[in-house]
Every structure is written in structure tokens, then in C-alpha cells.
Amino acid sequence: MTSPLPPARPGSQATAYVDLGAVEGNVRALRGHAGPAALMAVVKADAYGHGLVPVARAAIRGGATWLGTARLSEAITLRDNGIPGRLMAWQAVPGADFAACLEREIDLGVSAPWALDEIVAAARHTGITARVHLKVDTGLGRAGAYAADFTALLDAAVAAAREGTVRVVGVWSHLACADEPGHPSIRAQQLVFEAAVAEAARAGCELEVRHLANSAATVTDPSLHYDLVRTGIAIYGLSPVPALGDSAAYGLTPAMTLVARLALVKDVPAGQGVSYGHLYTTTEATRLGLVPLGYADGIPRNASNVGPLAVGGVRHRIAGRVCMDQVVVDLGAGSNARAGDDVVIFGTGGAGEPTAQEWAVSTGTISYEIVTRLGPRVEREYVGVEEVG
Ligand SMILES: *Cc1c(COP(=O)(O)O)cnc(C)c1O
């Protein structure tokens, strides 16, 4: 399923190769986990740093029938690039361009009465009935109408449905601890969710989709699948429950491989301090390599002295502090690495290179942040698909 990486373009300092065949295969694997439930590929935040439109197309090839984004603008970009199928966006502030969403047949997640009011106004203005998914805060304590306020939101939506401005097509929620299977909050949230669904049904809503599961819930608990699962991290091939299993354990392949090219190699004696603050000092005469990627490109500064990478198939750790534009690696005296050689920051792990999950552990974060934070100076190159255009 993994495609060989093409050689770097001459002069290219750093490239994030995104294997769209892997994305497609991951979606297919997740459909297997999801059983009869439909699959929404969550492509917010530029598809977790992988590239919004190419990933969306790959997810559709893999069988995703829904695409989800946080911002309205992300869903608008998808539609304006010709992406078909159901789109849903769920994050907005007052004054958002809901009319632009209605004109593009984008479903809207609704957490608050103000949003419903603005959506109703947009529906009147455009003459297009809005498809809304009412979000209930079942215990995450984040977005969604708090359970006690859900009835008021539902009543307002039902009134709007009666005048034809709105159709309530979904009730949904989001879990706090899905990556800790068996956590008591999961069942507690599920009960609140089912009560909200039942309330909507009693109010006369003919729901198309009830949805609660993220990637972790999708691969660990079929009782949470309902009609639709919203998978993000797993479509990129990263384990949603790393404490229980790696990517392969869930049938997933990491899609992104981040490769930089050595900008400089030089020999230094023992006792040379390396990079700002001299947090690293050579213990013997050695060869240093300069890797032209820094925190401006998404390498966490707290990867200083710990971030793993591979040069010529040999693993090293970053030597000294991560700078804005570069890091240094101690290649060892025997190294025959040269300027221009590839440095693999992370990849599938299939050739022994570090993974985004390993970076997450090294830097005290989650794999989501490692891939999403890559900066705009890192070129994305798509492999694993015969893409036209
Ligand atoms: C980001 C997000 C998801 C996807 O979560 P993963 O853990 O990446 O699968 C699902 N639902 C909502 C509401 C989200 O914000």
C-alpha cells in the first residue's frame, strides 16, 4: 500500500510526501471497522496538514461518503474545487457566511441558538432549506448545546422546520475520552446522546444520521458507530489509540513522510558546543549535519536533543536546540553523509525510520499535532495515485 518516494526535486529543502494511496487504503480499512455506518472523512486544518483537496479526493476513492471540516471556509473550498457528496462544517462565529454554505449544499452543525437564528435568516435570504445537525454537549464540555439547553435548541429548530427554512437531518456529539476505551465517561455520554436522539424523534425530526464516534471510537467500540462515524486521525494512518495498538494493529498506514536534505556537513573536534545555548557538546571528533528545518516549519522546539531522525538509514537524535530554520545532527566520525543527502524526520516506520507517533512521545504531545503543525515552507508532494491535474 505504501508507494516508493520519488527523488527530491533539485534544490528542494524539505518535502512532506503524502501517500494518497495510503489515505484511500486507510479509509477502506476504517469502513471495515465501521460496518454498516457511513464514513465521514474529517479533513479540517488542511486535512491535518496533509492537503485538503487531494486528501478529500483520496478519501472519496476509499469510500467516504461524507467529508467534515471545522471552519465553514474549508467546506466551501472543498465544494468550489468540485468535491461531490455530503459536506459538513461545524464551527462558526456570529456573522459567518451561512448563505455561502447553503448555496453549496453544505450541512451545518449547530451548537447554539444564535447559529440557528443566523442559519434561518440565510435560508430565508437564499430560499434554500438548511440541512442542520443539532449538537448536544453530552459531557465533553466543549461545543454543543448543554444537555439542559438542548430542548430549547431543538424546539427552535422544529419551529424553523415547520416554516421550511431548516431540516434537522442529524443529532450529534463528541466524546471526551474515546482514546481510553472503557472510561466511564463514554457510557455516560452515550446515554445522554441517546436521550437527545429520542427527544428529537419525539419532536418529529426524521433524522438521517446520528453520529458520535471519532477515530478512536470507530476502531474500539461498535456500539458507538450509529449511522455515521467521523474519522480524522486514522485516515492519515496514525493510531487513534496508541496506548493499545500502533497503526498496523488497526490496519492503517501513515500517509505522510517528512524528508529534509542536508544543507551542510562538517567535521568538528571533541568538545564543540552545538547550536544555541550549547545544550549539546560533542564527546569526540565527529561530523555534524545541518538539517534545514526548524520550529518555523513545525519541528517542536522541545524536540531539542531528543527529536529522532534517520540519515542514510541510520537513526540519530537532534543535537542541541531546535532553531527557527534548522537543526543539527551529530552524524558520527565514520559518517560519509554529504550535503544533499536525505534526512527522514518521520515516515511509515517501515524502513526503521521514526514515526509521527514516536515524535509525539518524544516531545510530549500527540501525533495530531506533529503532522498538523507543519509550516508553509514545507512542500507537499502527492504520491500513490495517478492524479491528473
Ligand atoms: C476533529 C474531530 C473529529 C475527528 O477526530 P479524530 O480523533 O481525529 O478521529 C471528529 N469529530 C469532531 C467534532 C472533531 O472536531
mmCIF file of C-alpha atoms and ligand atoms in Angstrom:
data_model
loop_
_atom_site.group_PDB
_atom_site.id
_atom_site.type_symbol
_atom_site.label_atom_id
_atom_site.label_comp_id
_atom_site.label_asym_id
_atom_site.label_seq_id
_atom_site.Cartn_x
_atom_site.Cartn_y
_atom_site.Cartn_z
ATOM 1 C CA MET A 1 0.000 0.000 0.000
ATOM 2 C CA THR A 2 2.963 2.335 0.523
ATOM 3 C CA SER A 3 4.349 3.887 -2.604
ATOM 4 C CA PRO A 4 8.057 4.460 -3.177
ATOM 5 C CA LEU A 5 9.064 8.077 -2.740
ATOM 6 C CA PRO A 6 10.184 9.869 -5.866
ATOM 7 C CA PRO A 7 13.600 11.548 -5.698
ATOM 8 C CA ALA A 8 13.538 15.048 -4.195
ATOM 9 C CA ARG A 9 13.329 17.890 -6.661
ATOM 10 C CA PRO A 10 16.713 19.543 -7.133
ATOM 11 C CA GLY A 11 17.053 22.337 -4.605
ATOM 12 C CA SER A 12 14.085 21.218 -2.538
ATOM 13 C CA GLN A 13 14.989 21.639 1.152
ATOM 14 C CA ALA A 14 12.154 19.722 2.722
ATOM 15 C CA THR A 15 9.203 17.801 1.365
ATOM 16 C CA ALA A 16 6.235 16.205 3.042
ATOM 17 C CA TYR A 17 5.332 13.303 0.801
ATOM 18 C CA VAL A 18 1.667 12.432 1.186
ATOM 19 C CA ASP A 19 0.746 8.952 0.027
ATOM 20 C CA LEU A 20 -2.803 9.273 -1.249
ATOM 21 C CA GLY A 21 -2.942 5.542 -1.865
ATOM 22 C CA ALA A 22 -2.375 5.096 1.862
ATOM 23 C CA VAL A 23 -5.209 7.540 2.660
ATOM 24 C CA GLU A 24 -7.503 5.618 0.327
ATOM 25 C CA GLY A 25 -6.490 2.307 1.896
ATOM 26 C CA ASN A 26 -6.936 3.676 5.416
ATOM 27 C CA VAL A 27 -10.451 4.841 4.602
ATOM 28 C CA ARG A 28 -11.210 1.403 3.200
ATOM 29 C CA ALA A 29 -9.862 -0.220 6.370
ATOM 30 C CA LEU A 30 -11.943 2.120 8.522
ATOM 31 C CA ARG A 31 -15.062 1.273 6.560
ATOM 32 C CA GLY A 32 -14.350 -2.280 7.590
ATOM 33 C CA HIS A 33 -14.244 -1.175 11.235
ATOM 34 C CA ALA A 34 -17.400 0.927 10.784
ATOM 35 C CA GLY A 35 -19.563 -1.895 9.461
ATOM 36 C CA PRO A 36 -22.876 -0.573 8.160
ATOM 37 C CA ALA A 37 -22.261 3.000 9.367
ATOM 38 C CA ALA A 38 -21.333 5.587 6.744
ATOM 39 C CA LEU A 39 -17.920 7.202 6.982
ATOM 40 C CA MET A 40 -17.118 10.895 7.217
ATOM 41 C CA ALA A 41 -13.501 11.758 6.470
ATOM 42 C CA VAL A 42 -12.575 14.673 8.725
ATOM 43 C CA VAL A 43 -10.335 16.960 6.666
ATOM 44 C CA LYS A 44 -10.232 20.072 8.862
ATOM 45 C CA ALA A 45 -6.999 22.033 9.281
ATOM 46 C CA ASP A 46 -5.830 21.332 5.726
ATOM 47 C CA ALA A 47 -6.519 17.641 6.226
ATOM 48 C CA TYR A 48 -4.412 17.551 9.383
ATOM 49 C CA GLY A 49 -1.583 19.173 7.417
ATOM 50 C CA HIS A 50 -1.781 16.668 4.548
ATOM 51 C CA GLY A 51 -3.571 18.885 1.994
ATOM 52 C CA LEU A 52 -7.328 19.477 1.920
ATOM 53 C CA VAL A 53 -8.426 18.770 -1.640
ATOM 54 C CA PRO A 54 -6.078 15.887 -2.597
ATOM 55 C CA VAL A 55 -6.911 14.084 0.654
ATOM 56 C CA ALA A 56 -10.633 14.666 0.144
ATOM 57 C CA ARG A 57 -10.461 13.065 -3.296
ATOM 58 C CA ALA A 58 -8.473 10.105 -1.945
ATOM 59 C CA ALA A 59 -10.960 9.636 0.906
ATOM 60 C CA ILE A 60 -13.836 9.541 -1.562
ATOM 61 C CA ARG A 61 -11.993 6.928 -3.620
ATOM 62 C CA GLY A 62 -11.678 4.891 -0.424
ATOM 63 C CA GLY A 63 -15.431 5.045 0.145
ATOM 64 C CA ALA A 64 -16.022 8.088 2.336
ATOM 65 C CA THR A 65 -19.484 9.443 1.549
ATOM 66 C CA TRP A 66 -19.162 12.436 3.874
ATOM 67 C CA LEU A 67 -16.399 14.984 4.410
ATOM 68 C CA GLY A 68 -16.246 17.067 7.572
ATOM 69 C CA THR A 69 -14.476 20.315 8.395
ATOM 70 C CA ALA A 70 -14.430 22.658 11.357
ATOM 71 C CA ARG A 71 -14.449 26.026 9.553
ATOM 72 C CA LEU A 72 -17.120 26.894 7.024
ATOM 73 C CA SER A 73 -14.411 28.204 4.692
ATOM 74 C CA GLU A 74 -12.803 24.771 4.499
ATOM 75 C CA ALA A 75 -16.038 23.154 3.334
ATOM 76 C CA ILE A 76 -16.603 25.997 0.864
ATOM 77 C CA THR A 77 -13.118 25.395 -0.579
ATOM 78 C CA LEU A 78 -13.909 21.713 -0.992
ATOM 79 C CA ARG A 79 -17.117 22.374 -2.913
ATOM 80 C CA ASP A 80 -15.542 25.100 -5.020
ATOM 81 C CA ASN A 81 -12.898 22.573 -6.039
ATOM 82 C CA GLY A 82 -15.586 20.246 -7.311
ATOM 83 C CA ILE A 83 -15.699 17.829 -4.386
ATOM 84 C CA PRO A 84 -19.027 15.953 -4.548
ATOM 85 C CA GLY A 85 -21.048 14.283 -1.832
ATOM 86 C CA ARG A 86 -22.143 15.355 1.607
ATOM 87 C CA LEU A 87 -20.083 18.075 3.249
ATOM 88 C CA MET A 88 -20.496 19.232 6.837
ATOM 89 C CA ALA A 89 -18.917 22.139 8.707
ATOM 90 C CA TRP A 90 -19.445 22.825 12.385
ATOM 91 C CA GLN A 91 -17.509 25.834 13.611
ATOM 92 C CA ALA A 92 -18.587 29.446 13.165
ATOM 93 C CA VAL A 93 -18.956 32.729 14.994
ATOM 94 C CA PRO A 94 -21.746 35.285 14.601
ATOM 95 C CA GLY A 95 -21.679 36.941 11.188
ATOM 96 C CA ALA A 96 -20.399 33.773 9.449
ATOM 97 C CA ASP A 97 -21.350 33.302 5.810
ATOM 98 C CA PHE A 98 -24.001 30.634 6.257
ATOM 99 C CA ALA A 99 -25.647 31.623 2.966
ATOM 100 C CA ALA A 100 -22.488 30.612 1.087
ATOM 101 C CA CYS A 101 -22.799 27.189 2.704
ATOM 102 C CA LEU A 102 -26.454 26.780 1.776
ATOM 103 C CA GLU A 103 -25.694 27.692 -1.828
ATOM 104 C CA ARG A 104 -23.103 24.898 -1.871
ATOM 105 C CA GLU A 105 -25.222 22.247 -0.156
ATOM 106 C CA ILE A 106 -23.028 22.173 2.930
ATOM 107 C CA ASP A 107 -24.637 20.700 6.037
ATOM 108 C CA LEU A 108 -24.181 22.739 9.188
ATOM 109 C CA GLY A 109 -23.513 21.656 12.742
ATOM 110 C CA VAL A 110 -25.463 23.807 15.172
ATOM 111 C CA SER A 111 -24.474 24.211 18.803
ATOM 112 C CA ALA A 112 -26.290 27.392 19.818
ATOM 113 C CA PRO A 113 -29.499 29.368 19.259
ATOM 114 C CA TRP A 114 -27.616 32.296 17.690
ATOM 115 C CA ALA A 115 -26.327 29.998 14.956
ATOM 116 C CA LEU A 116 -29.769 28.610 14.268
ATOM 117 C CA ASP A 117 -31.154 32.174 14.023
ATOM 118 C CA GLU A 118 -28.476 33.172 11.515
ATOM 119 C CA ILE A 119 -28.956 29.989 9.506
ATOM 120 C CA VAL A 120 -32.721 30.594 9.361
ATOM 121 C CA ALA A 121 -32.043 34.131 8.134
ATOM 122 C CA ALA A 122 -29.675 32.778 5.472
ATOM 123 C CA ALA A 123 -32.279 30.230 4.408
ATOM 124 C CA ARG A 124 -34.925 32.941 4.025
ATOM 125 C CA HIS A 125 -32.480 35.098 2.100
ATOM 126 C CA THR A 126 -31.386 32.358 -0.320
ATOM 127 C CA GLY A 127 -34.633 30.394 -0.471
ATOM 128 C CA ILE A 128 -32.621 27.240 0.294
ATOM 129 C CA THR A 129 -33.628 24.916 3.130
ATOM 130 C CA ALA A 130 -30.690 24.434 5.511
ATOM 131 C CA ARG A 131 -29.686 20.906 6.487
ATOM 132 C CA VAL A 132 -28.680 21.109 10.142
ATOM 133 C CA HIS A 133 -27.186 18.685 12.651
ATOM 134 C CA LEU A 134 -28.017 19.676 16.218
ATOM 135 C CA LYS A 135 -25.058 19.174 18.507
ATOM 136 C CA VAL A 136 -25.587 18.171 22.089
ATOM 137 C CA ASP A 137 -22.822 18.541 24.650
ATOM 138 C CA THR A 138 -23.129 15.101 26.224
ATOM 139 C CA GLY A 139 -20.251 15.748 28.611
ATOM 140 C CA LEU A 140 -17.188 16.882 26.658
ATOM 141 C CA GLY A 141 -17.740 20.381 27.986
ATOM 142 C CA ARG A 142 -16.799 21.998 24.711
ATOM 143 C CA ALA A 143 -19.055 22.674 21.690
ATOM 144 C CA GLY A 144 -22.727 21.703 21.612
ATOM 145 C CA ALA A 145 -25.811 22.755 23.497
ATOM 146 C CA TYR A 146 -25.510 21.626 27.085
ATOM 147 C CA ALA A 147 -27.968 18.810 27.675
ATOM 148 C CA ALA A 148 -30.218 21.072 29.762
ATOM 149 C CA ASP A 149 -30.368 23.607 26.917
ATOM 150 C CA PHE A 150 -30.834 21.080 24.135
ATOM 151 C CA THR A 151 -34.636 21.143 24.353
ATOM 152 C CA ALA A 152 -34.737 24.862 23.641
ATOM 153 C CA LEU A 153 -32.428 24.451 20.639
ATOM 154 C CA LEU A 154 -34.492 21.526 19.380
ATOM 155 C CA ASP A 155 -37.766 23.445 19.778
ATOM 156 C CA ALA A 156 -36.380 26.374 17.803
ATOM 157 C CA ALA A 157 -35.160 24.030 15.070
ATOM 158 C CA VAL A 158 -38.510 22.255 14.892
ATOM 159 C CA ALA A 159 -40.276 25.600 14.557
ATOM 160 C CA ALA A 160 -37.909 26.540 11.727
ATOM 161 C CA ALA A 161 -38.503 23.178 10.105
ATOM 162 C CA ARG A 162 -42.243 23.862 10.159
ATOM 163 C CA GLU A 163 -41.747 27.052 8.155
ATOM 164 C CA GLY A 164 -39.427 25.185 5.776
ATOM 165 C CA THR A 165 -36.211 27.067 6.441
ATOM 166 C CA VAL A 166 -34.472 24.173 8.160
ATOM 167 C CA ARG A 167 -34.373 20.394 8.085
ATOM 168 C CA VAL A 168 -32.988 18.649 11.134
ATOM 169 C CA VAL A 169 -31.038 15.837 9.476
ATOM 170 C CA GLY A 170 -28.708 14.957 12.314
ATOM 171 C CA VAL A 171 -28.139 14.843 16.054
ATOM 172 C CA TRP A 172 -24.525 14.511 17.058
ATOM 173 C CA SER A 173 -21.983 14.821 19.812
ATOM 174 C CA HIS A 174 -18.296 14.272 20.534
ATOM 175 C CA LEU A 175 -16.583 12.113 23.155
ATOM 176 C CA ALA A 176 -14.103 13.289 25.782
ATOM 177 C CA CYS A 177 -12.197 10.056 26.381
ATOM 178 C CA ALA A 178 -12.707 7.854 23.326
ATOM 179 C CA ASP A 179 -9.000 7.060 23.303
ATOM 180 C CA GLU A 180 -9.394 5.440 26.724
ATOM 181 C CA PRO A 181 -11.748 2.536 25.934
ATOM 182 C CA GLY A 182 -13.812 1.630 28.987
ATOM 183 C CA HIS A 183 -13.565 5.089 30.508
ATOM 184 C CA PRO A 184 -16.846 5.604 32.403
ATOM 185 C CA SER A 185 -17.467 8.944 30.669
ATOM 186 C CA ILE A 186 -18.019 7.105 27.378
ATOM 187 C CA ARG A 187 -21.133 5.257 28.557
ATOM 188 C CA ALA A 188 -22.343 8.334 30.406
ATOM 189 C CA GLN A 189 -22.063 10.412 27.226
ATOM 190 C CA GLN A 190 -23.716 7.681 25.200
ATOM 191 C CA LEU A 191 -26.766 7.719 27.485
ATOM 192 C CA VAL A 192 -27.138 11.486 27.212
ATOM 193 C CA PHE A 193 -26.709 11.203 23.452
ATOM 194 C CA GLU A 194 -29.407 8.571 23.101
ATOM 195 C CA ALA A 195 -31.771 10.652 25.199
ATOM 196 C CA ALA A 196 -31.219 13.629 22.892
ATOM 197 C CA VAL A 197 -31.819 11.467 19.828
ATOM 198 C CA ALA A 198 -35.039 10.121 21.342
ATOM 199 C CA GLU A 199 -36.158 13.643 22.166
ATOM 200 C CA ALA A 200 -35.559 14.754 18.587
ATOM 201 C CA ALA A 201 -37.529 11.780 17.295
ATOM 202 C CA ARG A 202 -40.440 12.591 19.636
ATOM 203 C CA ALA A 203 -40.367 16.160 18.332
ATOM 204 C CA GLY A 204 -40.934 14.780 14.846
ATOM 205 C CA CYS A 205 -37.426 15.011 13.394
ATOM 206 C CA GLU A 206 -36.725 12.351 10.810
ATOM 207 C CA LEU A 207 -33.008 12.030 11.392
ATOM 208 C CA GLU A 208 -30.792 10.773 8.582
ATOM 209 C CA VAL A 209 -27.733 10.438 10.763
ATOM 210 C CA ARG A 210 -26.941 10.107 14.431
ATOM 211 C CA HIS A 211 -23.201 10.419 14.980
ATOM 212 C CA LEU A 212 -20.883 10.273 17.960
ATOM 213 C CA ALA A 213 -17.724 8.346 17.058
ATOM 214 C CA ASN A 214 -14.300 9.780 16.221
ATOM 215 C CA SER A 215 -11.450 7.544 15.024
ATOM 216 C CA ALA A 216 -10.789 6.018 18.430
ATOM 217 C CA ALA A 217 -14.438 5.129 18.993
ATOM 218 C CA THR A 218 -14.673 3.770 15.450
ATOM 219 C CA VAL A 219 -11.898 1.228 15.957
ATOM 220 C CA THR A 220 -12.667 0.278 19.558
ATOM 221 C CA ASP A 221 -16.432 0.251 20.122
ATOM 222 C CA PRO A 222 -19.080 -0.647 17.506
ATOM 223 C CA SER A 223 -21.861 0.395 19.895
ATOM 224 C CA LEU A 224 -20.765 3.993 19.307
ATOM 225 C CA HIS A 225 -20.997 3.882 15.499
ATOM 226 C CA TYR A 226 -24.713 4.705 14.984
ATOM 227 C CA ASP A 227 -25.305 5.858 11.385
ATOM 228 C CA LEU A 228 -22.080 7.703 10.679
ATOM 229 C CA VAL A 229 -18.545 7.751 12.053
ATOM 230 C CA ARG A 230 -16.341 10.842 11.870
ATOM 231 C CA THR A 231 -12.784 9.649 11.372
ATOM 232 C CA GLY A 232 -9.886 12.074 11.297
ATOM 233 C CA ILE A 233 -6.506 10.919 12.557
ATOM 234 C CA ALA A 234 -6.972 7.339 11.412
ATOM 235 C CA ILE A 235 -7.497 8.251 7.745
ATOM 236 C CA TYR A 236 -3.979 9.681 7.863
ATOM 237 C CA GLY A 237 -2.786 6.311 9.085
ATOM 238 C CA LEU A 238 -1.910 7.339 12.629
ATOM 239 C CA SER A 239 -3.113 5.226 15.525
ATOM 240 C CA PRO A 240 -6.071 6.773 17.350
ATOM 241 C CA VAL A 241 -5.340 4.686 20.440
ATOM 242 C CA PRO A 242 -1.547 4.430 20.562
ATOM 243 C CA ALA A 243 -1.647 3.012 24.075
ATOM 244 C CA LEU A 244 -3.422 -0.076 22.707
ATOM 245 C CA GLY A 245 -2.059 -0.500 19.223
ATOM 246 C CA ASP A 246 0.114 1.040 16.546
ATOM 247 C CA SER A 247 -1.051 1.953 13.053
ATOM 248 C CA ALA A 248 -0.601 -1.572 11.708
ATOM 249 C CA ALA A 249 -2.657 -3.031 14.555
ATOM 250 C CA TYR A 250 -5.661 -1.131 13.182
ATOM 251 C CA GLY A 251 -4.852 -1.846 9.533
ATOM 252 C CA LEU A 252 -3.569 1.674 8.934
ATOM 253 C CA THR A 253 -0.529 3.049 7.102
ATOM 254 C CA PRO A 254 0.900 6.501 7.947
ATOM 255 C CA ALA A 255 0.375 8.673 4.883
ATOM 256 C CA MET A 256 2.966 11.372 5.467
ATOM 257 C CA THR A 257 6.737 11.063 5.182
ATOM 258 C CA LEU A 258 8.702 14.192 6.024
ATOM 259 C CA VAL A 259 12.096 14.370 4.353
ATOM 260 C CA ALA A 260 14.668 17.173 4.513
ATOM 261 C CA ARG A 261 18.015 17.367 2.752
ATOM 262 C CA LEU A 262 21.316 18.039 4.450
ATOM 263 C CA ALA A 263 22.456 21.598 3.752
ATOM 264 C CA LEU A 264 25.952 21.239 5.195
ATOM 265 C CA VAL A 265 28.207 18.553 6.594
ATOM 266 C CA LYS A 266 31.348 19.414 8.535
ATOM 267 C CA ASP A 267 33.920 17.845 10.812
ATOM 268 C CA VAL A 268 34.397 19.266 14.297
ATOM 269 C CA PRO A 269 36.638 18.276 17.210
ATOM 270 C CA ALA A 270 35.610 16.884 20.593
ATOM 271 C CA GLY A 271 34.216 19.456 22.997
ATOM 272 C CA GLN A 272 32.373 21.586 20.434
ATOM 273 C CA GLY A 273 29.123 23.020 21.739
ATOM 274 C CA VAL A 274 26.292 22.722 19.215
ATOM 275 C CA SER A 275 23.501 25.224 18.483
ATOM 276 C CA TYR A 276 22.019 27.916 20.759
ATOM 277 C CA GLY A 277 22.803 27.557 24.421
ATOM 278 C CA HIS A 278 25.248 24.738 23.722
ATOM 279 C CA LEU A 279 22.790 22.184 25.081
ATOM 280 C CA TYR A 280 24.827 19.543 23.263
ATOM 281 C CA THR A 281 28.597 19.136 23.225
ATOM 282 C CA THR A 282 30.489 16.682 21.039
ATOM 283 C CA THR A 283 32.251 13.999 23.063
ATOM 284 C CA GLU A 284 34.722 13.108 20.324
ATOM 285 C CA ALA A 285 35.809 14.350 16.921
ATOM 286 C CA THR A 286 32.738 13.923 14.763
ATOM 287 C CA ARG A 287 30.806 15.004 11.703
ATOM 288 C CA LEU A 288 27.842 17.348 12.083
ATOM 289 C CA GLY A 289 24.997 17.685 9.583
ATOM 290 C CA LEU A 290 22.779 20.734 9.181
ATOM 291 C CA VAL A 291 19.113 19.943 8.567
ATOM 292 C CA PRO A 292 17.237 22.943 7.118
ATOM 293 C CA LEU A 293 14.002 22.561 9.091
ATOM 294 C CA GLY A 294 13.177 24.344 12.329
ATOM 295 C CA TYR A 295 10.347 25.365 14.562
ATOM 296 C CA ALA A 296 9.010 27.689 11.863
ATOM 297 C CA ASP A 297 8.438 24.521 9.850
ATOM 298 C CA GLY A 298 6.745 22.648 12.667
ATOM 299 C CA ILE A 299 9.650 20.918 14.374
ATOM 300 C CA PRO A 300 8.732 21.382 18.052
ATOM 301 C CA ARG A 301 11.361 23.401 19.927
ATOM 302 C CA ASN A 302 11.098 20.942 22.771
ATOM 303 C CA ALA A 303 12.494 18.324 20.393
ATOM 304 C CA SER A 304 15.883 19.825 21.262
ATOM 305 C CA ASN A 305 18.292 16.965 21.960
ATOM 306 C CA VAL A 306 15.528 14.357 21.636
ATOM 307 C CA GLY A 307 13.793 14.516 18.234
ATOM 308 C CA PRO A 308 14.577 11.351 16.248
ATOM 309 C CA LEU A 309 15.589 11.280 12.593
ATOM 310 C CA ALA A 310 17.289 8.967 10.114
ATOM 311 C CA VAL A 311 20.167 9.690 7.727
ATOM 312 C CA GLY A 312 21.141 7.001 5.262
ATOM 313 C CA GLY A 313 19.055 4.507 7.189
ATOM 314 C CA VAL A 314 20.877 5.277 10.466
ATOM 315 C CA ARG A 315 18.966 6.782 13.350
ATOM 316 C CA HIS A 316 20.107 9.850 15.259
ATOM 317 C CA ARG A 317 18.683 12.403 17.650
ATOM 318 C CA ILE A 318 18.689 16.134 17.085
ATOM 319 C CA ALA A 319 21.892 17.564 18.588
ATOM 320 C CA GLY A 320 21.209 20.673 20.651
ATOM 321 C CA ARG A 321 18.495 23.222 20.299
ATOM 322 C CA VAL A 322 15.893 23.367 17.555
ATOM 323 C CA CYS A 323 16.241 26.776 15.839
ATOM 324 C CA MET A 324 13.729 28.648 13.707
ATOM 325 C CA ASP A 325 15.084 27.372 10.406
ATOM 326 C CA GLN A 326 17.362 24.463 11.224
ATOM 327 C CA VAL A 327 18.505 21.692 13.486
ATOM 328 C CA VAL A 328 21.858 19.933 13.746
ATOM 329 C CA VAL A 329 22.500 16.212 13.802
ATOM 330 C CA ASP A 330 25.660 14.516 15.072
ATOM 331 C CA LEU A 331 26.337 12.005 12.318
ATOM 332 C CA GLY A 332 29.393 10.421 13.976
ATOM 333 C CA ALA A 333 33.000 10.348 12.872
ATOM 334 C CA GLY A 334 32.509 7.466 10.487
ATOM 335 C CA SER A 335 29.667 9.041 8.579
ATOM 336 C CA ASN A 336 30.041 9.521 4.865
ATOM 337 C CA ALA A 337 26.885 11.638 4.608
ATOM 338 C CA ARG A 338 27.119 14.582 2.249
ATOM 339 C CA ALA A 339 25.237 17.780 1.581
ATOM 340 C CA GLY A 340 22.084 16.935 -0.330
ATOM 341 C CA ASP A 341 21.524 13.595 1.383
ATOM 342 C CA ASP A 342 18.025 12.819 2.596
ATOM 343 C CA VAL A 343 17.103 13.123 6.258
ATOM 344 C CA VAL A 344 13.886 11.318 7.147
ATOM 345 C CA ILE A 345 12.191 13.101 10.024
ATOM 346 C CA PHE A 346 9.265 10.709 10.162
ATOM 347 C CA GLY A 347 7.508 8.241 7.915
ATOM 348 C CA THR A 348 5.715 4.922 7.990
ATOM 349 C CA GLY A 349 8.387 3.312 10.138
ATOM 350 C CA GLY A 350 8.576 0.536 7.554
ATOM 351 C CA ALA A 351 12.288 1.115 6.883
ATOM 352 C CA GLY A 352 13.132 1.731 10.536
ATOM 353 C CA GLU A 353 12.626 5.469 10.345
ATOM 354 C CA PRO A 354 10.853 7.354 13.165
ATOM 355 C CA THR A 355 7.075 7.793 13.008
ATOM 356 C CA ALA A 356 4.929 10.814 13.843
ATOM 357 C CA GLN A 357 3.756 8.845 16.882
ATOM 358 C CA GLU A 358 7.359 8.458 18.046
ATOM 359 C CA TRP A 359 7.837 12.207 17.609
ATOM 360 C CA ALA A 360 4.734 12.781 19.688
ATOM 361 C CA VAL A 361 6.071 10.649 22.513
ATOM 362 C CA SER A 362 9.496 12.335 22.304
ATOM 363 C CA THR A 363 8.014 15.799 22.568
ATOM 364 C CA GLY A 364 5.134 15.230 24.958
ATOM 365 C CA THR A 365 2.297 15.716 22.511
ATOM 366 C CA ILE A 366 0.035 13.701 20.203
ATOM 367 C CA SER A 367 0.629 12.653 16.599
ATOM 368 C CA TYR A 368 -2.191 15.002 15.531
ATOM 369 C CA GLU A 369 -0.075 17.994 16.478
ATOM 370 C CA ILE A 370 3.098 16.713 14.819
ATOM 371 C CA VAL A 371 1.519 16.450 11.358
ATOM 372 C CA THR A 372 -0.864 19.406 11.639
ATOM 373 C CA ARG A 373 1.771 21.937 12.664
ATOM 374 C CA LEU A 374 3.995 21.595 9.563
ATOM 375 C CA GLY A 375 4.596 25.073 8.230
ATOM 376 C CA PRO A 376 4.024 26.528 4.783
ATOM 377 C CA ARG A 377 7.697 26.304 3.786
ATOM 378 C CA VAL A 378 7.443 22.519 3.673
ATOM 379 C CA GLU A 379 6.388 21.468 0.177
ATOM 380 C CA ARG A 380 3.695 18.827 -0.064
ATOM 381 C CA GLU A 381 4.167 16.263 -2.775
ATOM 382 C CA TYR A 382 1.498 13.716 -3.550
ATOM 383 C CA VAL A 383 2.384 10.139 -4.339
ATOM 384 C CA GLY A 384 0.488 6.887 -4.569
ATOM 385 C CA VAL A 385 -2.059 7.925 -7.142
ATOM 386 C CA GLU A 386 -2.215 8.610 -10.845
ATOM 387 C CA GLU A 387 -3.666 12.059 -10.310
ATOM 388 C CA VAL A 388 -4.484 14.135 -13.333
ATOM 389 C CA GLY A 389 -4.037 17.841 -12.664
HETATM 390 C C1 LIG B 1 -11.599 16.545 14.756
HETATM 391 C C2 LIG B 1 -12.922 15.962 15.010
HETATM 392 C C3 LIG B 1 -13.183 14.616 14.701
HETATM 393 C C4 LIG B 1 -12.114 13.653 14.260
HETATM 394 O O1 LIG B 1 -11.387 13.226 15.388
HETATM 395 P P1 LIG B 1 -10.224 12.129 15.284
HETATM 396 O O2 LIG B 1 -9.842 11.858 16.675
HETATM 397 O O3 LIG B 1 -9.122 12.782 14.501
HETATM 398 O O4 LIG B 1 -10.800 10.965 14.568
HETATM 399 C C5 LIG B 1 -14.478 14.157 14.856
HETATM 400 N N1 LIG B 1 -15.455 14.977 15.308
HETATM 401 C C6 LIG B 1 -15.224 16.261 15.630
HETATM 402 C C7 LIG B 1 -16.330 17.089 16.150
HETATM 403 C C8 LIG B 1 -13.955 16.799 15.512
HETATM 404 O O5 LIG B 1 -13.738 18.063 15.854
#
